[in-house]
Structures are given as structure tokens and as C-alpha cells.
Coordinates of C-alpha atoms in Angstrom, one line a residue:
M1 CA 310.8 210.2 224.8
K2 CA 310.8 211.8 228.2
K3 CA 313.7 210.5 230.3
R4 CA 312.9 208.7 233.5
V5 CA 315.9 209.0 235.8
L6 CA 316.1 206.5 238.7
L7 CA 319.0 207.8 240.7
S8 CA 321.0 210.9 241.4
L9 CA 324.5 210.3 242.6
M10 CA 327.2 212.6 244.1
L11 CA 330.8 211.7 244.3
I12 CA 330.7 210.6 248.0
G13 CA 327.4 209.4 249.4
A14 CA 324.2 209.6 247.4
T15 CA 320.5 209.1 247.9
I16 CA 319.1 206.4 245.6
S17 CA 315.3 205.9 245.1
F18 CA 313.8 202.6 244.0
V19 CA 310.3 201.3 243.5
A20 CA 309.2 197.8 244.5
A21 CA 307.0 195.9 242.1
N22 CA 304.3 195.4 244.7
D23 CA 304.7 198.7 246.5
S24 CA 304.6 202.2 245.1
T25 CA 306.4 203.5 248.2
I26 CA 309.8 204.9 247.4
A27 CA 312.6 203.2 249.3
T28 CA 315.5 205.6 249.8
V29 CA 318.9 204.2 250.7
K30 CA 322.2 205.9 251.4
K31 CA 325.1 204.9 249.1
E32 CA 328.3 204.9 251.0
V33 CA 332.0 204.6 250.3
A34 CA 333.9 201.8 252.0
D35 CA 334.2 202.0 255.8
P36 CA 337.8 201.4 257.0
V37 CA 336.3 199.4 259.8
N38 CA 334.4 196.1 259.3
A39 CA 336.5 194.9 256.4
G40 CA 335.7 198.0 254.4
L41 CA 331.9 197.4 254.5
K42 CA 329.1 199.7 255.5
I43 CA 326.7 197.7 257.5
P44 CA 323.9 198.4 260.0
G45 CA 324.6 199.3 263.7
G46 CA 325.3 196.3 265.9
F47 CA 326.8 194.2 263.0
S48 CA 330.5 193.6 262.4
A49 CA 332.3 192.2 259.4
S50 CA 335.6 190.5 258.8
V51 CA 337.5 188.8 256.1
V52 CA 337.9 185.1 256.9
A53 CA 339.6 184.1 253.6
D54 CA 341.2 185.9 250.6
N55 CA 342.7 185.4 247.2
L56 CA 340.9 182.1 246.6
G57 CA 340.3 182.7 242.9
R58 CA 337.0 183.6 241.3
A59 CA 334.7 182.5 244.2
R60 CA 331.1 182.1 243.1
H61 CA 328.5 180.4 245.3
I62 CA 329.4 179.1 248.8
V63 CA 327.8 176.8 251.4
A64 CA 328.6 176.4 255.1
T65 CA 328.6 173.1 257.0
Q66 CA 327.0 172.6 260.4
Q67 CA 330.5 171.9 261.7
G68 CA 331.8 175.3 260.8
G69 CA 333.5 174.5 257.4
L70 CA 332.9 176.4 254.2
Y71 CA 332.8 175.1 250.6
V72 CA 333.6 177.5 247.8
K73 CA 332.8 176.9 244.1
L74 CA 335.3 178.6 241.7
E75 CA 334.4 180.0 238.3
R76 CA 337.9 179.3 237.0
L77 CA 340.2 176.5 238.1
K78 CA 343.0 177.4 240.5
E79 CA 345.9 175.1 240.3
G80 CA 343.7 172.7 238.5
K81 CA 340.9 172.6 241.1
G82 CA 337.4 174.0 241.2
I83 CA 336.2 173.6 244.8
V84 CA 337.9 174.9 248.0
Y85 CA 337.1 173.6 251.5
L86 CA 337.9 176.1 254.3
K87 CA 337.8 175.9 258.0
D88 CA 339.1 177.9 260.9
A89 CA 341.4 175.3 262.4
D90 CA 343.0 177.4 265.1
G91 CA 340.1 179.7 266.2
D92 CA 341.8 182.9 265.1
G93 CA 338.9 184.0 262.9
K94 CA 340.6 183.2 259.7
M95 CA 339.8 180.1 257.5
E96 CA 342.7 178.2 256.3
I97 CA 342.5 176.1 253.1
S98 CA 342.5 172.5 254.2
K99 CA 341.4 170.9 250.9
T100 CA 341.0 171.7 247.2
F101 CA 339.4 169.2 244.8
A102 CA 337.2 168.8 241.6
N103 CA 338.7 169.2 238.2
Y104 CA 335.8 171.3 236.9
Y105 CA 334.8 175.0 237.4
G106 CA 331.3 176.3 237.8
T107 CA 328.9 178.3 240.1
G108 CA 326.4 176.1 242.0
I109 CA 327.1 174.4 245.4
A110 CA 324.8 173.2 248.1
I111 CA 324.6 170.8 251.1
K112 CA 321.6 168.5 251.9
N113 CA 321.2 165.4 254.0
G114 CA 324.9 164.5 254.2
Y115 CA 325.8 165.3 250.6
L116 CA 327.7 168.1 249.0
Y117 CA 326.2 169.1 245.6
A118 CA 328.2 171.0 243.0
S119 CA 327.8 172.0 239.4
S120 CA 329.9 172.5 236.3
D121 CA 328.5 174.4 233.4
Q122 CA 327.1 171.0 232.0
D123 CA 326.8 168.6 234.9
V124 CA 325.8 168.3 238.6
Y125 CA 327.8 166.1 241.0
R126 CA 327.4 165.0 244.6
Y127 CA 329.9 163.9 247.3
K128 CA 329.2 162.0 250.5
L129 CA 330.2 163.9 253.6
D130 CA 331.5 162.4 256.9
D131 CA 330.4 163.4 260.4
K132 CA 332.9 166.3 260.3
G133 CA 331.2 167.8 257.2
E134 CA 334.2 166.9 255.0
V135 CA 334.0 165.1 251.6
I136 CA 334.8 161.4 252.0
D137 CA 336.0 160.6 248.4
A138 CA 336.8 163.7 246.5
E139 CA 338.1 161.9 243.4
T140 CA 335.0 159.9 242.6
P141 CA 331.8 161.9 243.0
Q142 CA 328.4 160.7 241.7
R143 CA 327.4 162.5 238.5
I144 CA 323.6 162.9 239.0
V145 CA 322.9 165.2 236.0
K146 CA 324.8 165.4 232.7
G147 CA 324.7 167.1 229.3
L148 CA 323.0 170.4 230.1
W149 CA 323.3 173.2 227.6
D150 CA 326.6 175.1 227.7
K151 CA 326.8 177.6 225.0
R152 CA 329.1 180.0 226.9
Q153 CA 326.5 182.8 227.3
H154 CA 324.7 182.4 230.7
A155 CA 326.2 179.0 231.0
S156 CA 326.5 178.8 234.8
K157 CA 324.3 176.3 236.6
S158 CA 323.0 177.5 240.0
I159 CA 321.3 174.9 242.2
A160 CA 318.8 174.5 245.1
L161 CA 317.3 171.4 246.8
D162 CA 313.9 170.8 248.4
D163 CA 313.0 168.4 251.2
A164 CA 311.4 165.8 248.9
G165 CA 314.5 164.5 247.1
H166 CA 314.7 167.0 244.2
I167 CA 317.4 169.3 242.9
Y168 CA 316.5 172.4 240.9
V169 CA 319.0 173.6 238.3
N170 CA 318.9 176.9 236.4
I171 CA 319.7 176.6 232.7
G172 CA 320.3 180.1 231.4
A173 CA 319.2 181.1 228.0
P174 CA 322.3 181.6 225.7
S175 CA 320.6 184.7 224.3
N176 CA 319.5 188.2 225.0
S177 CA 316.0 188.2 223.7
C178 CA 315.7 185.1 221.4
Q179 CA 316.4 187.0 218.2
E180 CA 317.1 185.2 214.9
V181 CA 320.5 186.7 215.2
D182 CA 321.4 187.4 218.8
R183 CA 322.0 191.1 219.9
T184 CA 321.6 192.3 216.3
K185 CA 319.7 195.5 215.3
G186 CA 316.8 194.7 213.1
S187 CA 316.7 191.0 213.8
K188 CA 313.3 189.6 214.7
G189 CA 312.4 187.6 217.8
M190 CA 311.7 183.9 217.1
Y191 CA 308.2 182.7 217.9
P192 CA 307.9 180.4 219.5
C193 CA 311.3 180.7 221.0
P194 CA 313.1 177.4 220.4
I195 CA 315.6 178.0 223.2
L196 CA 312.9 177.4 225.8
D197 CA 312.9 173.7 225.1
S198 CA 316.3 173.3 226.7
A199 CA 317.2 176.5 228.5
G200 CA 315.6 179.7 229.9
G201 CA 314.1 178.0 232.9
I202 CA 314.5 175.8 235.9
W203 CA 314.7 172.0 235.6
Q204 CA 313.9 169.6 238.4
F205 CA 315.9 166.3 238.8
K206 CA 316.1 163.6 241.5
V207 CA 319.0 163.7 243.9
D208 CA 319.6 159.9 244.1
Q209 CA 319.8 159.0 240.4
T210 CA 323.0 159.1 238.3
D211 CA 323.5 160.5 234.8
Q212 CA 320.1 162.0 234.4
G213 CA 319.6 164.1 231.2
Y214 CA 316.9 166.3 229.9
H215 CA 314.7 163.3 229.3
N216 CA 314.8 162.4 233.0
G217 CA 314.1 165.9 234.3
I218 CA 311.1 168.1 234.5
R219 CA 311.0 171.6 233.1
Y220 CA 309.8 173.1 236.4
A221 CA 309.5 176.7 235.3
T222 CA 310.1 178.6 232.0
G223 CA 310.4 182.1 230.7
L224 CA 313.4 182.8 233.0
R225 CA 316.3 184.3 231.0
N226 CA 319.0 183.6 233.5
V227 CA 318.6 182.8 237.2
V228 CA 321.8 182.9 239.2
G229 CA 320.2 183.4 242.6
L230 CA 317.8 180.7 243.8
D231 CA 316.8 179.3 247.2
W232 CA 314.3 176.8 248.5
N233 CA 312.2 178.5 251.2
Q234 CA 311.8 175.9 254.0
Q235 CA 309.0 177.8 255.7
Q236 CA 306.9 178.1 252.5
N237 CA 308.2 174.8 250.9
K238 CA 308.6 176.7 247.7
L239 CA 311.3 177.8 245.2
Y240 CA 312.3 181.5 245.0
V241 CA 314.6 182.9 242.3
T242 CA 316.1 186.2 241.1
M243 CA 316.4 186.8 237.3
H244 CA 318.9 188.8 235.3
G245 CA 316.9 190.9 232.8
R246 CA 317.7 191.5 229.2
D247 CA 320.1 194.1 227.8
M248 CA 320.4 196.6 224.9
L249 CA 317.0 198.3 224.6
Y250 CA 318.6 201.5 223.3
T251 CA 321.3 199.8 221.2
L252 CA 318.8 197.7 219.3
Y253 CA 315.8 200.1 219.4
P254 CA 317.0 203.8 219.6
E255 CA 313.7 204.9 218.1
M256 CA 311.9 203.7 221.2
F257 CA 314.3 204.1 224.1
D258 CA 316.9 206.7 225.0
T259 CA 320.1 205.8 226.8
T260 CA 318.8 206.7 230.3
V261 CA 315.7 204.5 230.0
S262 CA 317.9 201.6 228.6
A263 CA 320.2 202.0 231.6
E264 CA 317.3 201.6 234.0
L265 CA 315.3 198.9 232.3
P266 CA 314.2 196.2 232.3
S267 CA 313.9 195.4 236.0
E268 CA 315.9 192.7 237.7
T269 CA 313.1 190.5 239.1
F270 CA 312.5 188.4 242.2
Y271 CA 309.9 185.6 241.9
A272 CA 308.2 182.9 243.9
I273 CA 308.0 179.9 241.6
N274 CA 305.4 177.1 241.4
K275 CA 305.6 174.1 239.1
G276 CA 304.6 175.1 235.6
D277 CA 305.1 178.9 236.0
D278 CA 306.1 181.0 233.1
A279 CA 307.9 184.4 233.8
G280 CA 307.5 185.6 230.2
W281 CA 311.0 185.8 228.7
P282 CA 311.6 186.6 225.9
Y283 CA 308.2 187.9 225.0
V284 CA 307.9 190.4 227.8
Y285 CA 310.0 192.2 230.4
Y286 CA 309.1 193.9 233.6
D287 CA 309.1 197.8 233.9
H288 CA 309.2 198.9 237.6
F289 CA 308.3 202.5 236.5
Q290 CA 305.1 201.5 234.9
Q291 CA 304.7 198.5 237.3
K292 CA 303.7 196.1 234.6
K293 CA 304.9 193.5 232.1
I294 CA 305.8 195.2 228.8
Q295 CA 305.8 193.5 225.3
S296 CA 309.3 193.1 224.1
P297 CA 310.2 195.2 221.0
E298 CA 311.3 192.0 219.2
Y299 CA 307.7 190.9 219.5
G300 CA 305.9 194.1 218.5
G301 CA 306.3 196.1 221.7
D302 CA 306.9 199.8 221.8
G303 CA 308.0 200.3 225.4
K304 CA 304.4 201.0 226.6
K305 CA 302.3 198.1 225.3
A306 CA 301.5 195.6 228.1
G307 CA 301.9 191.9 227.5
G308 CA 302.3 188.5 229.1
E309 CA 298.9 188.1 230.6
K310 CA 299.6 184.5 231.6
A311 CA 303.1 185.3 232.8
I312 CA 303.7 185.6 236.6
D313 CA 304.4 188.9 238.2
P314 CA 307.6 189.5 240.3
L315 CA 307.4 189.9 244.0
V316 CA 309.9 192.7 243.8
A317 CA 311.4 194.6 240.8
F318 CA 314.8 196.1 241.2
P319 CA 316.6 198.6 239.0
G320 CA 318.0 197.2 235.8
H321 CA 321.3 195.5 235.1
M322 CA 322.4 195.1 238.7
A323 CA 322.9 191.3 238.4
P324 CA 321.3 189.5 241.4
N325 CA 323.7 186.6 241.8
A326 CA 322.7 185.0 245.1
L327 CA 319.5 184.6 247.1
L328 CA 319.3 183.4 250.7
F329 CA 316.4 183.2 253.2
Y330 CA 317.7 183.8 256.7
T331 CA 316.6 181.2 259.2
G332 CA 319.1 181.8 262.0
N333 CA 318.6 183.3 265.4
Q334 CA 321.7 185.5 265.7
F335 CA 320.4 188.5 263.7
P336 CA 317.6 190.8 265.1
E337 CA 314.0 189.6 264.6
K338 CA 313.3 191.7 261.5
Y339 CA 315.7 189.6 259.5
K340 CA 314.1 186.2 260.4
Q341 CA 312.7 184.5 257.3
G342 CA 313.7 187.6 255.2
A343 CA 315.7 187.4 252.0
F344 CA 319.2 188.5 251.4
I345 CA 320.2 189.1 247.7
A346 CA 323.8 189.7 246.5
F347 CA 324.0 192.1 243.6
H348 CA 327.1 191.4 241.5
G349 CA 327.0 194.8 239.9
S350 CA 326.2 196.2 236.5
W351 CA 328.3 196.7 233.4
N352 CA 325.9 198.4 231.0
R353 CA 324.2 201.3 232.8
S354 CA 326.1 204.0 230.9
P355 CA 325.7 207.0 230.7
L356 CA 324.6 206.6 234.4
P357 CA 327.0 205.2 236.9
Q358 CA 327.1 201.5 237.4
E359 CA 325.0 200.2 240.2
G360 CA 324.8 197.2 242.6
Y361 CA 327.9 195.8 244.2
Y362 CA 326.1 195.3 247.5
V363 CA 323.9 192.9 249.5
V364 CA 320.3 193.9 250.0
F365 CA 317.6 192.7 252.5
V366 CA 313.9 192.2 251.7
P367 CA 311.7 191.7 254.8
F368 CA 309.2 188.8 254.4
K369 CA 306.0 187.7 256.1
D370 CA 304.0 184.6 255.1
G371 CA 306.1 184.1 252.0
K372 CA 305.7 187.6 250.6
P373 CA 307.7 190.8 250.9
N374 CA 306.6 192.8 253.9
G375 CA 308.0 196.3 253.6
K376 CA 310.7 198.1 251.6
W377 CA 313.9 196.5 250.6
E378 CA 317.1 198.1 251.8
V379 CA 320.9 197.9 251.2
F380 CA 322.3 195.8 254.0
A381 CA 326.0 195.6 253.2
D382 CA 327.7 198.1 250.9
G383 CA 331.3 199.2 250.2
F384 CA 332.4 196.0 248.4
S385 CA 333.4 198.0 245.3
G386 CA 335.8 200.2 247.4
T387 CA 334.6 203.3 245.7
G388 CA 331.5 205.6 246.1
V389 CA 330.7 205.7 242.3
V390 CA 331.5 202.8 239.9
K391 CA 332.0 204.1 236.4
N392 CA 333.4 200.8 235.0
P393 CA 333.1 197.3 236.6
R394 CA 336.9 197.0 236.4
D395 CA 337.0 199.8 239.0
A396 CA 335.3 197.5 241.6
Q397 CA 337.7 195.9 244.0
H398 CA 335.2 193.3 245.0
R399 CA 331.8 192.1 243.6
P400 CA 329.4 190.1 245.8
C401 CA 328.4 186.8 244.3
G402 CA 327.5 184.1 246.9
L403 CA 325.7 183.9 250.2
T404 CA 325.4 181.3 252.9
Q405 CA 324.4 181.1 256.5
G406 CA 326.8 179.8 259.1
P407 CA 325.8 177.4 261.9
D408 CA 325.9 180.3 264.4
G409 CA 323.6 182.4 262.2
S410 CA 326.4 184.6 260.7
L411 CA 326.1 185.6 257.1
Y412 CA 329.0 184.8 254.7
V413 CA 329.5 186.7 251.4
S414 CA 331.8 185.7 248.6
D415 CA 333.5 187.9 246.1
D416 CA 334.6 186.7 242.6
V417 CA 337.1 189.4 241.8
K418 CA 339.8 188.5 244.4
G419 CA 338.2 185.5 246.0
T420 CA 337.5 187.2 249.3
I421 CA 335.1 185.7 251.8
Y422 CA 333.4 188.0 254.3
K423 CA 331.7 187.1 257.6
I424 CA 329.0 189.4 258.9
S425 CA 327.8 188.9 262.5
Y426 CA 325.6 190.6 265.0
S427 CA 326.1 191.3 268.7
S428 CA 323.4 192.9 270.9
K429 CA 326.1 194.1 273.3

């Protein structure tokens, strides 16, 4: 099979070419090593970056309060606690820890209508906030959802809320491609995939009912292998998500795929979601080179055969295995006009792009208009990894994981290697 090479890297600085799903135009971005200024980040002119907190633990998703505080969800307990509350108490630009609470770890955290929502890998809780944006009773939250699948693989539960009293919860599929024996060469794909009854999709629950289980919720969308980034777009009144694509095309099917193709595919995908949508996993995956949905080899595909006629198409398809871990639509007024209503995506970084260098470890921006991408996506903030070329994820000093918008319109980015929180601001001066 002819190799299709996505990127060509040099040791310091490299030009990277990507193709969007809905645009055949090549988007070229400059890969940079860390800048000693701006907290080591490479960001556009006019922007500045600083570290406002550090060494928090494995910081996953984050959410800012309107009063200037910040809640951080931890993937592992630190000193027995899974949520950190931060605030700059003395105005020095650094956030001091003022409170830690919650005896569970997880990823999802959000604020809506005076409540803080947070998830473990099985449940979702909510806490009442006071007029300072601080939790009133940290020891006795309401458990609004319980008993969601936690089978270790893709167990984290990301969340988003709409304006109609609903919370949306990702339940990742504990599987690569729904084989009879997961990640095993020669094992067939199960049809229909039984996992989709309880995972591999987005479930909708009510925000004001306690101890809801699967029988209380609605399977809002399916065919989504694992969605770590999701956000409710207020302008469009619609859910948007970013999905982690499958792995191991070459390992499981060397007769169909070479190592380079397997490093590039399948695409990481960005969707607009309507109730009842099906994104096609595990039966198909998206190929940004061919710009179409491809039948998965577990279900009779050969790397070329199209499939998933009823499955939705992505808005944008990114290079494979980069792990889009957070999605945020920018609604502030601080950044230049081009960023208004556009989407920021935090790419956690790949682990399985060998023999090519690992890729991601940055925050990208997708311009939007009328709820759809309006132009080429671009790398907005780079340099988190601390190195120009990442050969192994362990080499990365930081990996972006969470995004939130501060009350002043600044952008906060969390890192789950060292628990660093970055603040990115813009000044027209």
C-alpha cells in the first residue's frame, strides 16, 4: 500500500499540513519549541500567558466562576480529595488553594445556575454555590446520576449542560472497536455491538433529580467511541463534541494498513450533535485523506470501502491519535473579533503514532460562523510539551486537558502531568 504521510518534522520547528473534513484546503501551521516568555508557550502576537497555579495533581477539566475563582477536577485523589478550588486572594496573579474537597476522582466539572456539577467515573454530583461562587456544603452534595459504566477503559465522564435543565454525560466505550475479544488480531466485530446499549454515546439526564440511572436518562447520541471534549453552544442551542478515534489498524490488520497509515488514521473528529444522532462507531471510522466514512475492518472493510450511510459526518477531521480532551466555544469580549463564537480544542497528545513523532500537545482554534467552521483551523497555543518533537508521551512536560473562560474573557488551560494551570490573555496595547 502506498504510504500517505501527513507531516514532515525537523528537530526544531516544522511545517505540518492538515486537511479539514469539510475543506480540501491545506492548513499549514508552524510547530515551535517552547518560548521562554509567556510561561513557555508559543501564542499569537498580542497575547500573553502565565502560570496561575502549579503542582495541583492530575488536573483534568476546569471551570471558572463569575467571581474569579476556579474549580479543578483531579483524575487522581491528592491528599484524599478530588476537587480543588482556587482564587487569587491577594491580586498577585497567582491562585492560592483555598479549599479542597470531594472524596472521588474524575474528569467532568461545570457550573450552571448557581450549582457546581462534578463527575466521578460512575456518578455525577452537584453542589450549591453561594454568592461568592464557593461551595456551601462540600460534604453532602446531591448525587443526581449514579451507576454509569466504569470498566476502566475510557471510564471518565465528561459533562455539559444546556439551558433547559438537562445535563449531558459522555459514557465512553470500554473497547477499541467492539471485537469479540478486544484489541485481538483475528477477533471479529460484534454485530450489533452490545456495548452501545450502555456506553459509546452521550446520555441526557435532568439536573434537578437525584439518583437517576440509565432507566431515567435518554441515550441522546450514539456511535461515539469516547468523547472527552464537549460543550453546549449557547448561540446555536446545540451540543458539540470531539471524539477519540480507534487504535491499532496496523497491529490488527497489517495486510491492509502499513505503520504510517495506522499512525495517521483514523481521524479525530469534531461533531455537532442533535438528539438521535449516530456517529457510526464501531462500524465505521472517518478518513480525512479520502474525506469519507470508511467501513471498519472488523466489519468487512478494507481501508477503502465506504460505509455508514446513516452516520453523521464530522464538521472537522483532525490527524489521528491526538486526543481532543476539551472543547470550549469562546463567548468573551477580550480576544479579537475572529475568536468570537469560535471553538478552542485542547489536544492532550498522542501515544501511538510510531514510527512518526507523537503529535498534539497543544490548543487549536477553529473559526465558526452560524454554527459551522468558517475557515482553516490553526494551532493557537503550543509549547506545552517543552520539546519540539515528542517521541514518547513521557517526554512531554505538560499535556493540555481542560479549558475554561474566565469572567474577564481570558482562557485557562489545565495540564494533567504536573497540575499546571495557564492563563492566556489578550491586550490591544
